[in-house]
mmCIF file of C-alpha atoms and ligand atoms in Angstrom:
data_model
loop_
_atom_site.group_PDB
_atom_site.id
_atom_site.type_symbol
_atom_site.label_atom_id
_atom_site.label_comp_id
_atom_site.label_asym_id
_atom_site.label_seq_id
_atom_site.Cartn_x
_atom_site.Cartn_y
_atom_site.Cartn_z
ATOM 1 C CA MET A 1 3.223 22.412 21.868
ATOM 2 C CA LYS A 2 5.762 19.799 21.098
ATOM 3 C CA ILE A 3 5.669 18.520 17.590
ATOM 4 C CA GLU A 4 7.523 15.104 16.997
ATOM 5 C CA LEU A 5 7.778 12.944 14.028
ATOM 6 C CA ALA A 6 7.487 9.032 14.540
ATOM 7 C CA SER A 7 10.827 7.302 14.509
ATOM 8 C CA SER A 8 9.934 5.625 11.088
ATOM 9 C CA TYR A 9 7.577 7.337 8.597
ATOM 10 C CA GLY A 10 6.708 8.095 5.169
ATOM 11 C CA PHE A 11 8.353 6.925 1.740
ATOM 12 C CA CYS A 12 9.350 3.242 1.670
ATOM 13 C CA PHE A 13 11.858 1.683 -0.504
ATOM 14 C CA GLY A 14 9.383 0.532 -3.195
ATOM 15 C CA VAL A 15 7.908 4.113 -3.560
ATOM 16 C CA LYS A 16 11.396 5.775 -3.635
ATOM 17 C CA ARG A 17 12.462 3.452 -6.399
ATOM 18 C CA ALA A 18 9.175 4.116 -8.471
ATOM 19 C CA ILE A 19 9.605 7.784 -8.266
ATOM 20 C CA GLU A 20 13.314 7.467 -9.305
ATOM 21 C CA ILE A 21 12.199 5.494 -12.276
ATOM 22 C CA ALA A 22 9.446 7.965 -13.309
ATOM 23 C CA GLN A 23 11.853 10.894 -13.015
ATOM 24 C CA LYS A 24 14.260 9.083 -15.258
ATOM 25 C CA TYR A 25 11.530 8.504 -17.860
ATOM 26 C CA GLU A 26 10.351 11.910 -18.607
ATOM 27 C CA ASN A 27 7.287 12.280 -20.910
ATOM 28 C CA SER A 28 6.251 8.727 -20.118
ATOM 29 C CA ALA A 29 2.881 7.742 -18.497
ATOM 30 C CA THR A 30 2.010 5.528 -15.629
ATOM 31 C CA MET A 31 -0.615 2.820 -15.875
ATOM 32 C CA GLY A 32 -2.878 3.606 -12.972
ATOM 33 C CA PRO A 33 -1.561 6.004 -10.231
ATOM 34 C CA LEU A 34 2.119 5.298 -9.535
ATOM 35 C CA ILE A 35 1.644 5.646 -5.868
ATOM 36 C CA HIS A 36 -1.247 6.524 -3.665
ATOM 37 C CA ASN A 37 -0.370 10.237 -3.315
ATOM 38 C CA GLU A 38 -2.078 12.695 -5.626
ATOM 39 C CA ASP A 39 0.262 15.542 -4.686
ATOM 40 C CA GLU A 40 3.432 13.619 -5.612
ATOM 41 C CA ILE A 41 1.614 12.414 -8.901
ATOM 42 C CA ASN A 42 0.793 16.100 -9.701
ATOM 43 C CA ARG A 43 4.542 17.021 -9.078
ATOM 44 C CA LEU A 44 5.693 14.235 -11.482
ATOM 45 C CA LYS A 45 3.278 15.543 -14.091
ATOM 46 C CA LYS A 46 4.491 19.278 -13.584
ATOM 47 C CA ASP A 47 8.169 18.629 -13.385
ATOM 48 C CA PHE A 48 8.718 15.588 -15.562
ATOM 49 C CA ASN A 49 5.638 15.406 -17.698
ATOM 50 C CA VAL A 50 4.708 12.015 -16.412
ATOM 51 C CA GLY A 51 1.096 11.304 -17.534
ATOM 52 C CA LEU A 52 -1.493 9.008 -16.176
ATOM 53 C CA TYR A 53 -3.609 6.338 -17.954
ATOM 54 C CA SER A 54 -6.508 4.874 -16.124
ATOM 55 C CA GLN A 55 -7.354 2.117 -18.688
ATOM 56 C CA LEU A 56 -5.506 0.041 -21.215
ATOM 57 C CA SER A 57 -7.494 1.258 -24.108
ATOM 58 C CA ASP A 58 -6.110 4.712 -23.672
ATOM 59 C CA VAL A 59 -2.530 3.803 -24.398
ATOM 60 C CA LYS A 60 -0.865 4.744 -27.816
ATOM 61 C CA PRO A 61 1.782 2.778 -29.679
ATOM 62 C CA ASP A 62 4.450 5.398 -29.175
ATOM 63 C CA ASP A 63 4.102 5.564 -25.370
ATOM 64 C CA THR A 64 6.649 4.624 -22.750
ATOM 65 C CA VAL A 65 4.331 3.153 -19.964
ATOM 66 C CA ILE A 66 5.426 2.667 -16.403
ATOM 67 C CA ILE A 67 3.722 -0.096 -14.209
ATOM 68 C CA ARG A 68 2.929 1.193 -10.867
ATOM 69 C CA THR A 69 4.233 0.015 -7.453
ATOM 70 C CA HIS A 70 1.255 -2.158 -6.832
ATOM 71 C CA GLY A 71 1.635 -4.004 -10.113
ATOM 72 C CA ILE A 72 -1.085 -4.860 -12.618
ATOM 73 C CA PRO A 73 -2.907 -8.054 -13.587
ATOM 74 C CA LYS A 74 -0.792 -10.502 -15.599
ATOM 75 C CA ASN A 75 -2.997 -10.277 -18.771
ATOM 76 C CA ASP A 76 -2.974 -6.537 -18.719
ATOM 77 C CA LEU A 77 0.788 -6.467 -18.631
ATOM 78 C CA LYS A 78 0.896 -8.926 -21.699
ATOM 79 C CA GLU A 79 -1.575 -6.667 -23.636
ATOM 80 C CA LEU A 80 0.386 -3.537 -22.732
ATOM 81 C CA LYS A 81 3.726 -5.165 -23.884
ATOM 82 C CA LYS A 82 1.963 -5.786 -27.231
ATOM 83 C CA GLY A 83 0.511 -2.290 -27.615
ATOM 84 C CA VAL A 84 3.205 0.185 -26.646
ATOM 85 C CA LYS A 85 6.944 1.212 -27.543
ATOM 86 C CA LYS A 86 8.269 0.507 -24.046
ATOM 87 C CA VAL A 87 7.035 -0.950 -20.726
ATOM 88 C CA ILE A 88 8.928 -0.044 -17.643
ATOM 89 C CA ASN A 89 8.110 -2.237 -14.709
ATOM 90 C CA ALA A 90 8.238 -0.143 -11.360
ATOM 91 C CA THR A 91 6.323 -2.855 -9.501
ATOM 92 C CA CYS A 92 7.794 -3.086 -5.990
ATOM 93 C CA PRO A 93 9.913 -6.132 -5.672
ATOM 94 C CA PHE A 94 7.909 -6.986 -2.509
ATOM 95 C CA VAL A 95 4.881 -7.189 -4.551
ATOM 96 C CA THR A 96 6.590 -9.188 -7.271
ATOM 97 C CA THR A 97 7.344 -11.954 -4.610
ATOM 98 C CA PRO A 98 3.695 -12.814 -3.860
ATOM 99 C CA GLN A 99 2.888 -12.741 -7.704
ATOM 100 C CA ASN A 100 5.674 -15.301 -8.214
ATOM 101 C CA ILE A 101 4.666 -17.449 -5.112
ATOM 102 C CA VAL A 102 1.111 -17.591 -6.346
ATOM 103 C CA LYS A 103 2.285 -18.528 -9.951
ATOM 104 C CA ASN A 104 4.567 -21.314 -8.743
ATOM 105 C CA MET A 105 2.424 -22.793 -5.930
ATOM 106 C CA SER A 106 -0.717 -22.826 -8.124
ATOM 107 C CA LYS A 107 1.238 -24.556 -10.754
ATOM 108 C CA ASP A 108 2.296 -27.067 -8.184
ATOM 109 C CA GLY A 109 -1.239 -27.870 -7.440
ATOM 110 C CA TYR A 110 -1.833 -25.832 -4.404
ATOM 111 C CA SER A 111 -5.110 -23.928 -3.650
ATOM 112 C CA ILE A 112 -4.291 -20.226 -3.061
ATOM 113 C CA LEU A 113 -5.500 -18.160 -0.195
ATOM 114 C CA ILE A 114 -4.692 -14.328 -0.309
ATOM 115 C CA PHE A 115 -5.282 -12.362 2.820
ATOM 116 C CA GLY A 116 -6.172 -8.962 1.519
ATOM 117 C CA ASP A 117 -8.671 -6.591 0.127
ATOM 118 C CA ILE A 118 -10.156 -7.852 -3.138
ATOM 119 C CA GLU A 119 -10.642 -4.572 -4.633
ATOM 120 C CA HIS A 120 -6.946 -3.492 -4.066
ATOM 121 C CA PRO A 121 -4.941 -3.194 -7.339
ATOM 122 C CA GLU A 122 -2.031 -5.113 -5.607
ATOM 123 C CA VAL A 123 -4.398 -8.097 -4.819
ATOM 124 C CA LYS A 124 -5.919 -7.948 -8.249
ATOM 125 C CA GLY A 125 -2.534 -8.229 -9.779
ATOM 126 C CA VAL A 126 -1.294 -11.091 -7.280
ATOM 127 C CA LYS A 127 -4.453 -13.070 -7.900
ATOM 128 C CA SER A 128 -4.083 -12.892 -11.657
ATOM 129 C CA TYR A 129 -0.899 -15.069 -11.418
ATOM 130 C CA ALA A 130 -2.823 -18.167 -10.327
ATOM 131 C CA SER A 131 -3.194 -20.851 -13.028
ATOM 132 C CA ASP A 132 -6.707 -21.796 -11.736
ATOM 133 C CA LEU A 133 -8.557 -18.532 -11.088
ATOM 134 C CA ASP A 134 -11.452 -20.443 -9.534
ATOM 135 C CA ASP A 135 -9.152 -21.840 -6.788
ATOM 136 C CA VAL A 136 -7.792 -18.473 -5.685
ATOM 137 C CA HIS A 137 -9.565 -17.014 -2.696
ATOM 138 C CA VAL A 138 -9.291 -13.539 -1.198
ATOM 139 C CA ILE A 139 -10.317 -12.879 2.327
ATOM 140 C CA LEU A 140 -10.193 -9.990 4.737
ATOM 141 C CA CYS A 141 -10.564 -11.700 8.144
ATOM 142 C CA PRO A 142 -10.646 -15.233 9.749
ATOM 143 C CA GLU A 143 -14.535 -15.331 9.609
ATOM 144 C CA ASP A 144 -14.438 -15.155 5.818
ATOM 145 C CA LEU A 145 -12.857 -18.606 5.795
ATOM 146 C CA LYS A 146 -16.297 -20.180 6.322
ATOM 147 C CA ASN A 147 -17.389 -19.136 2.811
ATOM 148 C CA VAL A 148 -14.135 -20.488 1.167
ATOM 149 C CA LYS A 149 -14.121 -23.921 -0.654
ATOM 150 C CA PHE A 150 -10.759 -25.133 -1.676
ATOM 151 C CA LYS A 151 -10.326 -27.432 -4.566
ATOM 152 C CA ASN A 152 -7.169 -29.092 -3.247
ATOM 153 C CA ASN A 153 -6.136 -30.501 0.176
ATOM 154 C CA LYS A 154 -2.991 -28.366 0.025
ATOM 155 C CA ILE A 155 -3.147 -24.690 0.559
ATOM 156 C CA ALA A 156 -0.652 -21.840 -0.011
ATOM 157 C CA CYS A 157 -1.197 -18.521 1.651
ATOM 158 C CA VAL A 158 0.040 -14.995 0.844
ATOM 159 C CA ALA A 159 -0.805 -11.651 2.363
ATOM 160 C CA GLN A 160 -1.222 -8.122 0.811
ATOM 161 C CA THR A 161 2.023 -6.434 1.718
ATOM 162 C CA THR A 162 0.257 -3.917 3.891
ATOM 163 C CA LYS A 163 -1.845 -6.153 6.039
ATOM 164 C CA LYS A 164 -1.761 -6.573 9.768
ATOM 165 C CA LYS A 165 0.497 -9.474 10.718
ATOM 166 C CA GLU A 166 -1.678 -10.303 13.804
ATOM 167 C CA THR A 167 -4.797 -10.935 11.656
ATOM 168 C CA TYR A 168 -2.641 -13.034 9.057
ATOM 169 C CA LEU A 169 -1.605 -15.296 12.166
ATOM 170 C CA GLU A 170 -5.312 -15.823 13.125
ATOM 171 C CA ILE A 171 -6.158 -16.850 9.551
ATOM 172 C CA VAL A 172 -3.326 -19.198 9.320
ATOM 173 C CA ASN A 173 -4.132 -20.724 12.773
ATOM 174 C CA ALA A 174 -7.666 -21.257 11.739
ATOM 175 C CA LEU A 175 -6.580 -22.907 8.459
ATOM 176 C CA ILE A 176 -4.030 -25.357 10.004
ATOM 177 C CA LEU A 177 -6.694 -26.742 12.251
ATOM 178 C CA LYS A 178 -8.814 -27.957 9.395
ATOM 179 C CA ASN A 179 -6.336 -28.824 6.623
ATOM 180 C CA LYS A 180 -3.431 -31.311 6.162
ATOM 181 C CA GLU A 181 -0.998 -29.160 4.436
ATOM 182 C CA VAL A 182 -0.701 -25.299 4.712
ATOM 183 C CA ARG A 183 2.273 -23.381 3.275
ATOM 184 C CA VAL A 184 2.462 -19.800 4.704
ATOM 185 C CA PHE A 185 4.498 -17.026 3.095
ATOM 186 C CA ASN A 186 5.178 -13.988 5.046
ATOM 187 C CA THR A 187 4.664 -11.460 2.290
ATOM 188 C CA ILE A 188 3.938 -8.519 4.572
ATOM 189 C CA CYS A 189 6.260 -5.699 3.996
ATOM 190 C CA ASP A 190 8.888 -4.653 6.651
ATOM 191 C CA ALA A 191 8.393 -1.010 5.835
ATOM 192 C CA THR A 192 4.867 -1.330 6.916
ATOM 193 C CA PHE A 193 5.936 -2.942 10.149
ATOM 194 C CA GLU A 194 8.499 -0.200 10.938
ATOM 195 C CA ASN A 195 6.112 2.633 10.290
ATOM 196 C CA GLN A 196 3.277 0.788 12.211
ATOM 197 C CA ASP A 197 5.382 0.016 15.188
ATOM 198 C CA ALA A 198 6.744 3.699 15.318
ATOM 199 C CA ALA A 199 3.155 5.043 15.061
ATOM 200 C CA ARG A 200 1.998 2.725 17.835
ATOM 201 C CA ASP A 201 4.853 4.079 20.066
ATOM 202 C CA ILE A 202 4.324 7.815 19.533
ATOM 203 C CA SER A 203 0.513 7.608 19.580
ATOM 204 C CA LYS A 204 0.720 6.353 23.138
ATOM 205 C CA LYS A 205 2.453 9.494 24.191
ATOM 206 C CA ALA A 206 0.750 12.080 22.082
ATOM 207 C CA ASP A 207 -2.464 13.805 22.970
ATOM 208 C CA ILE A 208 -3.043 14.655 19.146
ATOM 209 C CA MET A 209 -1.776 12.544 16.224
ATOM 210 C CA ILE A 210 -1.700 13.674 12.634
ATOM 211 C CA VAL A 211 -1.358 11.042 10.002
ATOM 212 C CA ILE A 212 -0.453 12.266 6.580
ATOM 213 C CA GLY A 213 -1.311 10.203 3.499
ATOM 214 C CA GLY A 214 -3.640 9.286 0.581
ATOM 215 C CA LYS A 215 -7.128 8.602 1.831
ATOM 216 C CA SER A 216 -7.286 5.568 -0.584
ATOM 217 C CA SER A 217 -3.853 4.288 0.662
ATOM 218 C CA SER A 218 -4.221 0.934 2.647
ATOM 219 C CA ASN A 219 -1.080 1.500 4.683
ATOM 220 C CA THR A 220 -2.056 5.081 5.602
ATOM 221 C CA LYS A 221 -5.457 3.936 6.737
ATOM 222 C CA GLN A 222 -3.806 1.148 8.795
ATOM 223 C CA LEU A 223 -1.664 3.817 10.467
ATOM 224 C CA HIS A 224 -4.633 5.891 11.257
ATOM 225 C CA SER A 225 -6.443 2.989 12.845
ATOM 226 C CA ILE A 226 -3.411 2.061 14.995
ATOM 227 C CA CYS A 227 -3.041 5.687 16.152
ATOM 228 C CA LEU A 228 -6.746 5.763 16.890
ATOM 229 C CA GLU A 229 -6.431 2.863 19.306
ATOM 230 C CA ASN A 230 -4.078 4.910 21.497
ATOM 231 C CA CYS A 231 -5.076 8.368 20.794
ATOM 232 C CA LYS A 232 -8.586 9.370 20.208
ATOM 233 C CA ASN A 233 -7.543 12.608 18.647
ATOM 234 C CA SER A 234 -6.064 11.180 15.512
ATOM 235 C CA TYR A 235 -6.710 12.763 12.136
ATOM 236 C CA LEU A 236 -6.059 11.467 8.819
ATOM 237 C CA ILE A 237 -5.153 14.255 6.233
ATOM 238 C CA GLU A 238 -3.742 14.313 2.686
ATOM 239 C CA ASN A 239 -2.084 17.712 2.927
ATOM 240 C CA GLU A 240 -1.767 20.866 5.134
ATOM 241 C CA ASN A 241 -4.941 22.349 3.731
ATOM 242 C CA GLU A 242 -7.122 19.718 5.712
ATOM 243 C CA LEU A 243 -5.678 20.881 9.068
ATOM 244 C CA GLU A 244 -8.082 22.627 11.403
ATOM 245 C CA SER A 245 -6.632 24.858 14.193
ATOM 246 C CA SER A 246 -9.418 23.893 16.677
ATOM 247 C CA TRP A 247 -7.900 20.309 16.851
ATOM 248 C CA PHE A 248 -4.834 21.722 18.551
ATOM 249 C CA ILE A 249 -6.469 23.724 21.378
ATOM 250 C CA ASN A 250 -5.167 22.528 24.808
ATOM 251 C CA LYS A 251 -2.891 19.985 23.241
ATOM 252 C CA ASN A 252 0.673 19.617 24.455
ATOM 253 C CA TYR A 253 2.222 16.847 22.387
ATOM 254 C CA CYS A 254 1.521 16.478 18.554
ATOM 255 C CA GLY A 255 2.747 13.257 17.105
ATOM 256 C CA ILE A 256 3.172 12.972 13.234
ATOM 257 C CA THR A 257 3.366 10.065 11.049
ATOM 258 C CA ALA A 258 3.021 9.487 7.275
ATOM 259 C CA GLY A 259 2.033 6.707 4.993
ATOM 260 C CA ALA A 260 4.508 4.971 2.535
ATOM 261 C CA SER A 261 3.488 7.106 -0.175
ATOM 262 C CA THR A 262 3.761 10.485 1.483
ATOM 263 C CA PRO A 263 6.634 12.738 0.327
ATOM 264 C CA ASP A 264 8.764 14.638 2.739
ATOM 265 C CA TRP A 265 7.872 18.023 1.295
ATOM 266 C CA VAL A 266 4.164 17.293 2.018
ATOM 267 C CA ILE A 267 4.991 16.394 5.604
ATOM 268 C CA GLN A 268 7.093 19.594 6.045
ATOM 269 C CA LYS A 269 4.209 21.853 4.853
ATOM 270 C CA VAL A 270 1.978 20.113 7.429
ATOM 271 C CA ILE A 271 4.605 20.792 10.158
ATOM 272 C CA ASP A 272 4.974 24.415 9.077
ATOM 273 C CA LYS A 273 1.295 24.957 9.211
ATOM 274 C CA ILE A 274 0.741 23.411 12.657
ATOM 275 C CA LYS A 275 3.577 25.570 13.986
ATOM 276 C CA SER A 276 1.766 28.713 12.503
ATOM 277 C CA PHE A 277 -1.222 28.096 14.705
ATOM 278 C CA LYS A 278 -1.506 30.335 17.703
ATOM 279 C CA PRO A 279 -1.153 28.480 21.016
HETATM 280 FE FE1 F3S B 1 6.924 -2.054 -1.570
HETATM 281 FE FE2 F3S B 1 6.505 -2.162 0.981
HETATM 282 FE FE3 F3S B 1 6.653 0.160 -0.116
HETATM 283 S S1 F3S B 1 5.611 -3.443 -0.493
HETATM 284 S S2 F3S B 1 5.778 -0.159 -2.146
HETATM 285 S S3 F3S B 1 8.221 -1.303 0.078
HETATM 286 S S4 F3S B 1 5.225 -0.531 1.578
#
């Protein structure tokens, strides 16, 4: 069986940067998981003693706390800065951008529309930068627009970095038909595009696709759904332990892709295990 990696996969710039920061600050702790990959978080704990806090009330005054790639809400950041010795911001610059857009456009009197998942930490953080929290609206699809009531007649739109650009366009098209002024900011991250395009290409050729990444990672789930569109034997796994040899029976071409938070060493272990299966 041929095993091939997508032409673009795995770690993005923001995740590489966050991991480098965490490795530099040994004995620190992150506020929420640094990235969406448990194996890598465990490695950082083991090799660099980087701990993990799930809530603000857990931090201690002597701590050095690292803000994760997805960012945290504005008020949490303020409180954290008051409560600990040092705060290191590892928020991806591509996430800081929509935070700043929301802050500035909201200050300029625009209603804010965020295309994203309201429960996602990145969206919670971006939303928190609006000056009027009652006029910032989060939607997942164009149909959700019918429940949105804007306070102003000018609207600014941003998207969660990992969302599909096609759906964003549908939302923006629907908005422009009913509103006088719509400012659209393309805040979708290129790393996501590149991994998605490469996953689309390889899944058209493969008869089995393995998508490696955290099950709670939005961009990994997105890759899985793209692969499923083209290859019905597409499996989402976090690591090699979830592989089942029966998936590979009578398969000739295995494509592999990985989410933006998946380290190369996890990918390699998956490849090694697939190779160990008897044909
Ligand atoms: Fe940043 Fe894009 Fe990665 S937003 S964390 S570079 S997927």
